[in-house]
JSON list of C-alpha atoms in Angstrom, two decimals:
[
{"chain": "U", "resi": 228, "resn": "MET", "atom": "CA", "xyz": [-144.29, 9.54, -25.30]},
{"chain": "U", "resi": 229, "resn": "ASN", "atom": "CA", "xyz": [-144.80, 12.86, -27.00]},
{"chain": "U", "resi": 230, "resn": "LYS", "atom": "CA", "xyz": [-143.11, 14.13, -30.14]},
{"chain": "U", "resi": 231, "resn": "LYS", "atom": "CA", "xyz": [-140.57, 16.22, -28.23]},
{"chain": "U", "resi": 232, "resn": "GLN", "atom": "CA", "xyz": [-139.35, 13.19, -26.24]},
{"chain": "U", "resi": 233, "resn": "LEU", "atom": "CA", "xyz": [-139.01, 11.15, -29.43]},
{"chain": "U", "resi": 234, "resn": "ILE", "atom": "CA", "xyz": [-136.73, 13.80, -30.91]},
{"chain": "U", "resi": 235, "resn": "VAL", "atom": "CA", "xyz": [-134.53, 13.80, -27.79]},
{"chain": "U", "resi": 236, "resn": "TYR", "atom": "CA", "xyz": [-134.20, 10.01, -27.80]},
{"chain": "U", "resi": 237, "resn": "ALA", "atom": "CA", "xyz": [-133.35, 10.00, -31.50]},
{"chain": "U", "resi": 238, "resn": "PHE", "atom": "CA", "xyz": [-130.60, 12.60, -30.94]},
{"chain": "U", "resi": 239, "resn": "ILE", "atom": "CA", "xyz": [-129.09, 10.56, -28.06]},
{"chain": "U", "resi": 240, "resn": "ALA", "atom": "CA", "xyz": [-129.10, 7.42, -30.21]},
{"chain": "U", "resi": 241, "resn": "ALA", "atom": "CA", "xyz": [-127.33, 9.22, -33.04]},
{"chain": "U", "resi": 242, "resn": "VAL", "atom": "CA", "xyz": [-124.61, 10.49, -30.67]},
{"chain": "U", "resi": 243, "resn": "CYS", "atom": "CA", "xyz": [-124.05, 6.98, -29.34]},
{"chain": "U", "resi": 244, "resn": "MET", "atom": "CA", "xyz": [-123.62, 5.60, -32.85]},
{"chain": "U", "resi": 245, "resn": "VAL", "atom": "CA", "xyz": [-120.96, 8.22, -33.71]},
{"chain": "U", "resi": 246, "resn": "ALA", "atom": "CA", "xyz": [-119.13, 7.56, -30.45]},
{"chain": "U", "resi": 247, "resn": "CYS", "atom": "CA", "xyz": [-119.10, 3.83, -31.10]},
{"chain": "U", "resi": 248, "resn": "LYS", "atom": "CA", "xyz": [-117.61, 4.34, -34.56]},
{"chain": "U", "resi": 249, "resn": "ASN", "atom": "CA", "xyz": [-114.86, 6.62, -33.19]},
{"chain": "U", "resi": 250, "resn": "THR", "atom": "CA", "xyz": [-113.81, 4.00, -30.65]},
{"chain": "U", "resi": 251, "resn": "ASP", "atom": "CA", "xyz": [-113.05, 1.59, -33.48]},
{"chain": "U", "resi": 252, "resn": "LYS", "atom": "CA", "xyz": [-110.43, 3.89, -35.11]},
{"chain": "U", "resi": 253, "resn": "PRO", "atom": "CA", "xyz": [-107.58, 3.69, -32.56]},
{"chain": "U", "resi": 254, "resn": "ALA", "atom": "CA", "xyz": [-107.44, -0.09, -32.89]},
{"chain": "U", "resi": 255, "resn": "GLU", "atom": "CA", "xyz": [-106.99, 0.29, -36.63]},
{"chain": "U", "resi": 256, "resn": "GLU", "atom": "CA", "xyz": [-104.47, 3.09, -36.29]},
{"chain": "U", "resi": 257, "resn": "ASN", "atom": "CA", "xyz": [-102.39, 1.19, -33.72]},
{"chain": "U", "resi": 258, "resn": "LYS", "atom": "CA", "xyz": [-101.62, -1.68, -36.09]},
{"chain": "U", "resi": 259, "resn": "THR", "atom": "CA", "xyz": [-97.88, -2.59, -36.08]},
{"chain": "U", "resi": 260, "resn": "VAL", "atom": "CA", "xyz": [-96.17, -1.69, -39.35]},
{"chain": "U", "resi": 261, "resn": "GLU", "atom": "CA", "xyz": [-93.61, -4.26, -40.38]},
{"chain": "U", "resi": 262, "resn": "VAL", "atom": "CA", "xyz": [-90.32, -2.68, -41.54]},
{"chain": "U", "resi": 263, "resn": "PRO", "atom": "CA", "xyz": [-88.69, -4.78, -44.26]},
{"chain": "U", "resi": 264, "resn": "VAL", "atom": "CA", "xyz": [-85.25, -6.02, -43.27]},
{"chain": "U", "resi": 265, "resn": "GLU", "atom": "CA", "xyz": [-82.59, -4.91, -45.75]},
{"chain": "U", "resi": 266, "resn": "LYS", "atom": "CA", "xyz": [-80.97, -7.88, -47.41]},
{"chain": "U", "resi": 267, "resn": "GLU", "atom": "CA", "xyz": [-77.23, -8.15, -46.76]},
{"chain": "U", "resi": 268, "resn": "LYS", "atom": "CA", "xyz": [-75.20, -7.45, -49.87]},
{"chain": "U", "resi": 269, "resn": "THR", "atom": "CA", "xyz": [-73.24, -10.28, -51.41]},
{"chain": "U", "resi": 270, "resn": "THR", "atom": "CA", "xyz": [-69.47, -10.20, -51.82]},
{"chain": "U", "resi": 271, "resn": "ALA", "atom": "CA", "xyz": [-69.93, -9.53, -55.54]},
{"chain": "U", "resi": 272, "resn": "GLU", "atom": "CA", "xyz": [-72.29, -6.61, -54.88]},
{"chain": "U", "resi": 273, "resn": "GLN", "atom": "CA", "xyz": [-69.97, -5.04, -52.31]},
{"chain": "U", "resi": 274, "resn": "LEU", "atom": "CA", "xyz": [-66.94, -5.46, -54.55]},
{"chain": "U", "resi": 275, "resn": "SER", "atom": "CA", "xyz": [-68.77, -3.94, -57.52]},
{"chain": "U", "resi": 276, "resn": "ALA", "atom": "CA", "xyz": [-69.89, -0.95, -55.43]},
{"chain": "U", "resi": 277, "resn": "LEU", "atom": "CA", "xyz": [-66.34, -0.30, -54.17]},
{"chain": "U", "resi": 278, "resn": "ASN", "atom": "CA", "xyz": [-64.96, -0.63, -57.69]},
{"chain": "U", "resi": 279, "resn": "ASP", "atom": "CA", "xyz": [-67.56, 1.80, -59.05]},
{"chain": "U", "resi": 280, "resn": "SER", "atom": "CA", "xyz": [-66.75, 4.30, -56.30]},
{"chain": "U", "resi": 281, "resn": "ALA", "atom": "CA", "xyz": [-63.05, 4.24, -57.21]},
{"chain": "U", "resi": 282, "resn": "ASN", "atom": "CA", "xyz": [-63.90, 4.69, -60.90]},
{"chain": "U", "resi": 283, "resn": "VAL", "atom": "CA", "xyz": [-66.08, 7.72, -60.10]},
{"chain": "U", "resi": 284, "resn": "LYS", "atom": "CA", "xyz": [-63.24, 9.35, -58.11]},
{"chain": "U", "resi": 285, "resn": "TRP", "atom": "CA", "xyz": [-60.77, 8.68, -60.92]},
{"chain": "U", "resi": 286, "resn": "ALA", "atom": "CA", "xyz": [-63.14, 10.14, -63.53]},
{"chain": "U", "resi": 287, "resn": "ALA", "atom": "CA", "xyz": [-63.61, 13.31, -61.45]},
{"chain": "U", "resi": 288, "resn": "MET", "atom": "CA", "xyz": [-59.84, 13.73, -61.13]},
{"chain": "U", "resi": 289, "resn": "ALA", "atom": "CA", "xyz": [-59.26, 13.15, -64.85]},
{"chain": "U", "resi": 290, "resn": "LYS", "atom": "CA", "xyz": [-62.00, 15.63, -65.72]},
{"chain": "U", "resi": 291, "resn": "LEU", "atom": "CA", "xyz": [-60.43, 18.31, -63.52]},
{"chain": "U", "resi": 292, "resn": "ASP", "atom": "CA", "xyz": [-57.01, 17.71, -65.09]},
{"chain": "U", "resi": 293, "resn": "SER", "atom": "CA", "xyz": [-58.37, 17.81, -68.65]},
{"chain": "U", "resi": 294, "resn": "GLN", "atom": "CA", "xyz": [-60.22, 21.04, -67.93]},
{"chain": "U", "resi": 295, "resn": "LYS", "atom": "CA", "xyz": [-56.96, 22.56, -66.71]},
{"chain": "U", "resi": 296, "resn": "PHE", "atom": "CA", "xyz": [-55.28, 21.88, -70.06]},
{"chain": "U", "resi": 297, "resn": "ALA", "atom": "CA", "xyz": [-58.34, 23.18, -71.91]},
{"chain": "U", "resi": 298, "resn": "ASP", "atom": "CA", "xyz": [-58.07, 26.40, -69.89]},
{"chain": "U", "resi": 299, "resn": "ILE", "atom": "CA", "xyz": [-54.35, 26.67, -70.69]},
{"chain": "U", "resi": 300, "resn": "LYS", "atom": "CA", "xyz": [-55.15, 26.41, -74.38]},
{"chain": "U", "resi": 301, "resn": "ARG", "atom": "CA", "xyz": [-57.90, 28.99, -74.03]},
{"chain": "U", "resi": 302, "resn": "LEU", "atom": "CA", "xyz": [-55.55, 31.37, -72.18]},
{"chain": "U", "resi": 303, "resn": "LEU", "atom": "CA", "xyz": [-52.99, 31.10, -74.99]},
{"chain": "U", "resi": 304, "resn": "GLU", "atom": "CA", "xyz": [-55.75, 31.88, -77.48]},
{"chain": "U", "resi": 305, "resn": "GLU", "atom": "CA", "xyz": [-56.73, 34.91, -75.41]},
{"chain": "U", "resi": 306, "resn": "ILE", "atom": "CA", "xyz": [-53.11, 36.11, -75.55]},
{"chain": "U", "resi": 307, "resn": "SER", "atom": "CA", "xyz": [-53.20, 35.75, -79.34]},
{"chain": "U", "resi": 308, "resn": "TYR", "atom": "CA", "xyz": [-56.19, 38.11, -79.49]},
{"chain": "U", "resi": 309, "resn": "CYS", "atom": "CA", "xyz": [-53.96, 40.99, -78.39]},
{"chain": "U", "resi": 310, "resn": "LYS", "atom": "CA", "xyz": [-52.68, 43.32, -81.10]},
{"chain": "U", "resi": 311, "resn": "LYS", "atom": "CA", "xyz": [-49.07, 42.61, -80.14]},
{"chain": "U", "resi": 312, "resn": "TYR", "atom": "CA", "xyz": [-48.02, 39.19, -78.88]},
{"chain": "U", "resi": 313, "resn": "ASP", "atom": "CA", "xyz": [-45.24, 36.66, -79.36]},
{"chain": "U", "resi": 314, "resn": "GLU", "atom": "CA", "xyz": [-46.81, 34.44, -82.00]},
{"chain": "U", "resi": 315, "resn": "ASN", "atom": "CA", "xyz": [-43.91, 31.97, -82.03]},
{"chain": "U", "resi": 316, "resn": "ALA", "atom": "CA", "xyz": [-44.11, 31.51, -78.26]},
{"chain": "U", "resi": 317, "resn": "VAL", "atom": "CA", "xyz": [-47.87, 30.96, -78.41]},
{"chain": "U", "resi": 318, "resn": "GLN", "atom": "CA", "xyz": [-47.52, 28.27, -81.06]},
{"chain": "U", "resi": 319, "resn": "LYS", "atom": "CA", "xyz": [-44.75, 26.50, -79.13]},
{"chain": "U", "resi": 320, "resn": "LEU", "atom": "CA", "xyz": [-46.77, 26.53, -75.92]},
{"chain": "U", "resi": 321, "resn": "LEU", "atom": "CA", "xyz": [-49.90, 25.27, -77.67]},
{"chain": "U", "resi": 322, "resn": "LYS", "atom": "CA", "xyz": [-47.86, 22.34, -78.96]},
{"chain": "U", "resi": 323, "resn": "LEU", "atom": "CA", "xyz": [-46.31, 21.77, -75.53]},
{"chain": "U", "resi": 324, "resn": "ASN", "atom": "CA", "xyz": [-49.76, 21.86, -73.94]},
{"chain": "U", "resi": 325, "resn": "THR", "atom": "CA", "xyz": [-50.90, 19.03, -76.20]},
{"chain": "U", "resi": 326, "resn": "GLU", "atom": "CA", "xyz": [-47.74, 17.02, -75.57]},
{"chain": "U", "resi": 327, "resn": "VAL", "atom": "CA", "xyz": [-47.88, 17.29, -71.79]},
{"chain": "U", "resi": 328, "resn": "HIS", "atom": "CA", "xyz": [-51.57, 16.42, -71.64]},
{"chain": "U", "resi": 329, "resn": "ALA", "atom": "CA", "xyz": [-50.87, 13.33, -73.75]},
{"chain": "U", "resi": 330, "resn": "MET", "atom": "CA", "xyz": [-48.41, 12.19, -71.06]},
{"chain": "U", "resi": 331, "resn": "ALA", "atom": "CA", "xyz": [-51.22, 11.83, -68.54]},
{"chain": "U", "resi": 332, "resn": "TYR", "atom": "CA", "xyz": [-51.04, 8.63, -66.49]},
{"chain": "U", "resi": 333, "resn": "THR", "atom": "CA", "xyz": [-53.75, 5.98, -66.58]},
{"chain": "U", "resi": 334, "resn": "GLN", "atom": "CA", "xyz": [-54.94, 3.54, -63.92]},
{"chain": "U", "resi": 335, "resn": "GLY", "atom": "CA", "xyz": [-52.86, 0.90, -65.68]},
{"chain": "U", "resi": 336, "resn": "ASN", "atom": "CA", "xyz": [-49.50, 2.67, -66.01]},
{"chain": "U", "resi": 337, "resn": "LEU", "atom": "CA", "xyz": [-49.48, 4.65, -62.76]},
{"chain": "U", "resi": 338, "resn": "SER", "atom": "CA", "xyz": [-45.97, 4.85, -61.33]},
{"chain": "U", "resi": 339, "resn": "ASP", "atom": "CA", "xyz": [-43.90, 7.19, -59.15]},
{"chain": "U", "resi": 340, "resn": "SER", "atom": "CA", "xyz": [-41.61, 8.13, -62.02]},
{"chain": "U", "resi": 341, "resn": "LEU", "atom": "CA", "xyz": [-44.46, 8.95, -64.40]},
{"chain": "U", "resi": 342, "resn": "ILE", "atom": "CA", "xyz": [-46.32, 10.97, -61.78]},
{"chain": "U", "resi": 343, "resn": "ASP", "atom": "CA", "xyz": [-43.20, 13.01, -60.98]},
{"chain": "U", "resi": 344, "resn": "LEU", "atom": "CA", "xyz": [-42.40, 13.61, -64.65]},
{"chain": "U", "resi": 345, "resn": "TYR", "atom": "CA", "xyz": [-45.98, 14.57, -65.50]},
{"chain": "U", "resi": 346, "resn": "ASP", "atom": "CA", "xyz": [-46.23, 16.99, -62.57]},
{"chain": "U", "resi": 347, "resn": "ALA", "atom": "CA", "xyz": [-42.88, 18.59, -63.38]},
{"chain": "U", "resi": 348, "resn": "ARG", "atom": "CA", "xyz": [-43.76, 19.08, -67.04]},
{"chain": "U", "resi": 349, "resn": "THR", "atom": "CA", "xyz": [-47.18, 20.47, -66.13]},
{"chain": "U", "resi": 350, "resn": "THR", "atom": "CA", "xyz": [-45.71, 22.95, -63.66]},
{"chain": "U", "resi": 351, "resn": "ASP", "atom": "CA", "xyz": [-43.13, 24.05, -66.23]},
{"chain": "U", "resi": 352, "resn": "LEU", "atom": "CA", "xyz": [-45.87, 24.56, -68.84]},
{"chain": "U", "resi": 353, "resn": "ILE", "atom": "CA", "xyz": [-48.03, 26.63, -66.49]},
{"chain": "U", "resi": 354, "resn": "ASN", "atom": "CA", "xyz": [-45.09, 28.82, -65.49]},
{"chain": "U", "resi": 355, "resn": "LYS", "atom": "CA", "xyz": [-44.17, 29.48, -69.12]},
{"chain": "U", "resi": 356, "resn": "VAL", "atom": "CA", "xyz": [-47.74, 30.39, -70.03]},
{"chain": "U", "resi": 357, "resn": "ARG", "atom": "CA", "xyz": [-48.05, 32.75, -67.06]},
{"chain": "U", "resi": 358, "resn": "ASN", "atom": "CA", "xyz": [-44.73, 34.35, -67.95]},
{"chain": "U", "resi": 359, "resn": "LEU", "atom": "CA", "xyz": [-45.87, 34.92, -71.52]},
{"chain": "U", "resi": 360, "resn": "LYS", "atom": "CA", "xyz": [-49.14, 36.40, -70.28]},
{"chain": "U", "resi": 361, "resn": "SER", "atom": "CA", "xyz": [-47.33, 38.85, -67.99]},
{"chain": "U", "resi": 362, "resn": "LYS", "atom": "CA", "xyz": [-45.16, 40.02, -70.89]},
{"chain": "U", "resi": 363, "resn": "THR", "atom": "CA", "xyz": [-48.02, 40.47, -73.34]},
{"chain": "U", "resi": 364, "resn": "GLU", "atom": "CA", "xyz": [-49.12, 44.08, -73.84]},
{"chain": "U", "resi": 365, "resn": "GLU", "atom": "CA", "xyz": [-52.83, 44.89, -73.66]},
{"chain": "U", "resi": 366, "resn": "ILE", "atom": "CA", "xyz": [-53.57, 41.62, -71.83]},
{"chain": "U", "resi": 367, "resn": "SER", "atom": "CA", "xyz": [-55.10, 43.74, -69.08]},
{"chain": "U", "resi": 368, "resn": "GLN", "atom": "CA", "xyz": [-57.83, 44.62, -71.58]},
{"chain": "U", "resi": 369, "resn": "HIS", "atom": "CA", "xyz": [-58.77, 40.93, -71.66]},
{"chain": "U", "resi": 370, "resn": "PRO", "atom": "CA", "xyz": [-60.23, 40.20, -68.19]},
{"chain": "U", "resi": 371, "resn": "LEU", "atom": "CA", "xyz": [-60.93, 36.61, -69.18]},
{"chain": "U", "resi": 372, "resn": "ALA", "atom": "CA", "xyz": [-57.17, 36.00, -69.16]},
{"chain": "U", "resi": 373, "resn": "ASP", "atom": "CA", "xyz": [-56.97, 36.65, -65.40]},
{"chain": "U", "resi": 374, "resn": "GLN", "atom": "CA", "xyz": [-59.99, 34.44, -64.77]},
{"chain": "U", "resi": 375, "resn": "LEU", "atom": "CA", "xyz": [-58.46, 31.60, -66.77]},
{"chain": "U", "resi": 376, "resn": "GLU", "atom": "CA", "xyz": [-55.13, 31.93, -64.99]},
{"chain": "U", "resi": 377, "resn": "ASN", "atom": "CA", "xyz": [-56.86, 31.74, -61.60]},
{"chain": "U", "resi": 378, "resn": "GLU", "atom": "CA", "xyz": [-58.85, 28.68, -62.65]},
{"chain": "U", "resi": 379, "resn": "ILE", "atom": "CA", "xyz": [-55.71, 26.94, -63.93]},
{"chain": "U", "resi": 380, "resn": "LEU", "atom": "CA", "xyz": [-53.89, 27.54, -60.65]},
{"chain": "U", "resi": 381, "resn": "ALA", "atom": "CA", "xyz": [-56.93, 26.49, -58.59]},
{"chain": "U", "resi": 382, "resn": "ALA", "atom": "CA", "xyz": [-57.32, 23.26, -60.57]},
{"chain": "U", "resi": 383, "resn": "ASP", "atom": "CA", "xyz": [-53.62, 22.45, -60.26]},
{"chain": "U", "resi": 384, "resn": "GLU", "atom": "CA", "xyz": [-53.79, 22.96, -56.50]},
{"chain": "U", "resi": 385, "resn": "ALA", "atom": "CA", "xyz": [-57.01, 20.94, -56.16]},
{"chain": "U", "resi": 386, "resn": "LEU", "atom": "CA", "xyz": [-55.53, 18.00, -58.07]},
{"chain": "U", "resi": 387, "resn": "LEU", "atom": "CA", "xyz": [-53.77, 16.71, -54.95]},
{"chain": "U", "resi": 388, "resn": "ARG", "atom": "CA", "xyz": [-57.08, 16.60, -53.08]},
{"chain": "U", "resi": 389, "resn": "TYR", "atom": "CA", "xyz": [-58.71, 14.72, -55.96]},
{"chain": "U", "resi": 390, "resn": "ARG", "atom": "CA", "xyz": [-55.85, 12.23, -55.96]},
{"chain": "U", "resi": 391, "resn": "ASN", "atom": "CA", "xyz": [-56.31, 11.70, -52.23]},
{"chain": "U", "resi": 392, "resn": "ASN", "atom": "CA", "xyz": [-60.04, 11.12, -52.76]},
{"chain": "U", "resi": 393, "resn": "TYR", "atom": "CA", "xyz": [-59.22, 8.47, -55.33]},
{"chain": "U", "resi": 394, "resn": "ASP", "atom": "CA", "xyz": [-56.65, 6.86, -53.06]},
{"chain": "U", "resi": 395, "resn": "GLN", "atom": "CA", "xyz": [-59.21, 6.57, -50.25]},
{"chain": "U", "resi": 396, "resn": "ALA", "atom": "CA", "xyz": [-61.77, 4.89, -52.53]},
{"chain": "U", "resi": 397, "resn": "ALA", "atom": "CA", "xyz": [-59.17, 2.65, -54.19]},
{"chain": "U", "resi": 398, "resn": "GLY", "atom": "CA", "xyz": [-57.66, 1.81, -50.81]},
{"chain": "U", "resi": 399, "resn": "ALA", "atom": "CA", "xyz": [-61.05, 0.66, -49.49]},
{"chain": "U", "resi": 400, "resn": "TYR", "atom": "CA", "xyz": [-61.47, -1.46, -52.61]},
{"chain": "U", "resi": 401, "resn": "ASN", "atom": "CA", "xyz": [-57.98, -2.98, -52.20]},
{"chain": "U", "resi": 402, "resn": "SER", "atom": "CA", "xyz": [-58.64, -3.76, -48.51]},
{"chain": "U", "resi": 403, "resn": "PHE", "atom": "CA", "xyz": [-61.88, -5.55, -49.39]},
{"chain": "U", "resi": 404, "resn": "LEU", "atom": "CA", "xyz": [-60.05, -7.61, -52.01]},
{"chain": "U", "resi": 405, "resn": "GLU", "atom": "CA", "xyz": [-57.45, -8.63, -49.44]},
{"chain": "U", "resi": 406, "resn": "GLN", "atom": "CA", "xyz": [-59.96, -9.44, -46.70]},
{"chain": "U", "resi": 407, "resn": "ASN", "atom": "CA", "xyz": [-62.12, -11.55, -49.02]},
{"chain": "U", "resi": 408, "resn": "LYS", "atom": "CA", "xyz": [-59.45, -13.00, -51.32]},
{"chain": "U", "resi": 409, "resn": "GLU", "atom": "CA", "xyz": [-60.46, -16.63, -50.71]},
{"chain": "U", "resi": 410, "resn": "ALA", "atom": "CA", "xyz": [-64.13, -16.06, -51.54]},
{"chain": "U", "resi": 411, "resn": "ILE", "atom": "CA", "xyz": [-63.18, -13.94, -54.57]},
{"chain": "U", "resi": 412, "resn": "ALA", "atom": "CA", "xyz": [-60.68, -16.51, -55.84]},
{"chain": "U", "resi": 413, "resn": "ALA", "atom": "CA", "xyz": [-63.38, -19.18, -55.62]},
{"chain": "U", "resi": 414, "resn": "ASP", "atom": "CA", "xyz": [-65.78, -17.19, -57.81]},
{"chain": "U", "resi": 415, "resn": "PRO", "atom": "CA", "xyz": [-64.81, -17.17, -61.53]},
{"chain": "U", "resi": 416, "resn": "ALA", "atom": "CA", "xyz": [-66.91, -14.03, -62.06]},
{"chain": "U", "resi": 417, "resn": "LEU", "atom": "CA", "xyz": [-64.79, -12.07, -59.57]},
{"chain": "U", "resi": 418, "resn": "VAL", "atom": "CA", "xyz": [-61.24, -13.14, -60.39]},
{"chain": "U", "resi": 419, "resn": "THR", "atom": "CA", "xyz": [-60.94, -10.31, -62.93]},
{"chain": "U", "resi": 420, "resn": "TYR", "atom": "CA", "xyz": [-60.94, -7.77, -60.09]},
{"chain": "U", "resi": 421, "resn": "GLN", "atom": "CA", "xyz": [-57.35, -6.78, -59.35]},
{"chain": "U", "resi": 422, "resn": "LYS", "atom": "CA", "xyz": [-55.74, -4.43, -56.84]},
{"chain": "U", "resi": 423, "resn": "ARG", "atom": "CA", "xyz": [-55.45, -0.80, -57.89]},
{"chain": "U", "resi": 424, "resn": "LYS", "atom": "CA", "xyz": [-52.30, 1.30, -57.89]},
{"chain": "U", "resi": 425, "resn": "LEU", "atom": "CA", "xyz": [-52.42, 4.35, -55.64]},
{"chain": "U", "resi": 426, "resn": "PHE", "atom": "CA", "xyz": [-50.83, 7.78, -55.85]},
{"chain": "U", "resi": 427, "resn": "SER", "atom": "CA", "xyz": [-49.60, 7.59, -52.27]},
{"chain": "U", "resi": 428, "resn": "ILE", "atom": "CA", "xyz": [-48.17, 4.09, -52.49]},
{"chain": "U", "resi": 429, "resn": "VAL", "atom": "CA", "xyz": [-47.70, 2.70, -55.97]},
{"chain": "U", "resi": 430, "resn": "LEU", "atom": "CA", "xyz": [-48.08, -1.06, -55.65]}
]
């Protein structure tokens, strides 16, 4: 066998070795990957998650409402920056703004009568502030006043949607409590969970 033949045989052998290695890969790549089965949540975990969801919705609603009163205060301050304005009216409305905001319901005292009273007083406050703004000279030179007024009205309108969002979350929580009341009653760690009052149907 001459040198040229030896080179050819060596090349063929090398090709065969590479081919053999490549045939091993698919078997490795085709291994079945085990997907871990998600563990079913316990009653306590589900109840906690539903409770947290309702709390988040309530916090978002309360934040929106508080921002509305902060904007009312800021609008009254903007009115006071004008050269001519009704100082007495501004002071009265600033006081009223604080009083109405302090009337805000909580998750514990929610009732139809309080909701109606709070909404009526809030609407009256907003109308009085808007009326004062419209009567204040040079307010047109304060573009922030229009922006604040629009944000106040938008927040007041959006409040109903935020209340509905809370009611949906709280309603799901209440339903879970009802459907699992025996298991919950049997667990001392869960008996502190109580039904929530809703805006749509005050329990």
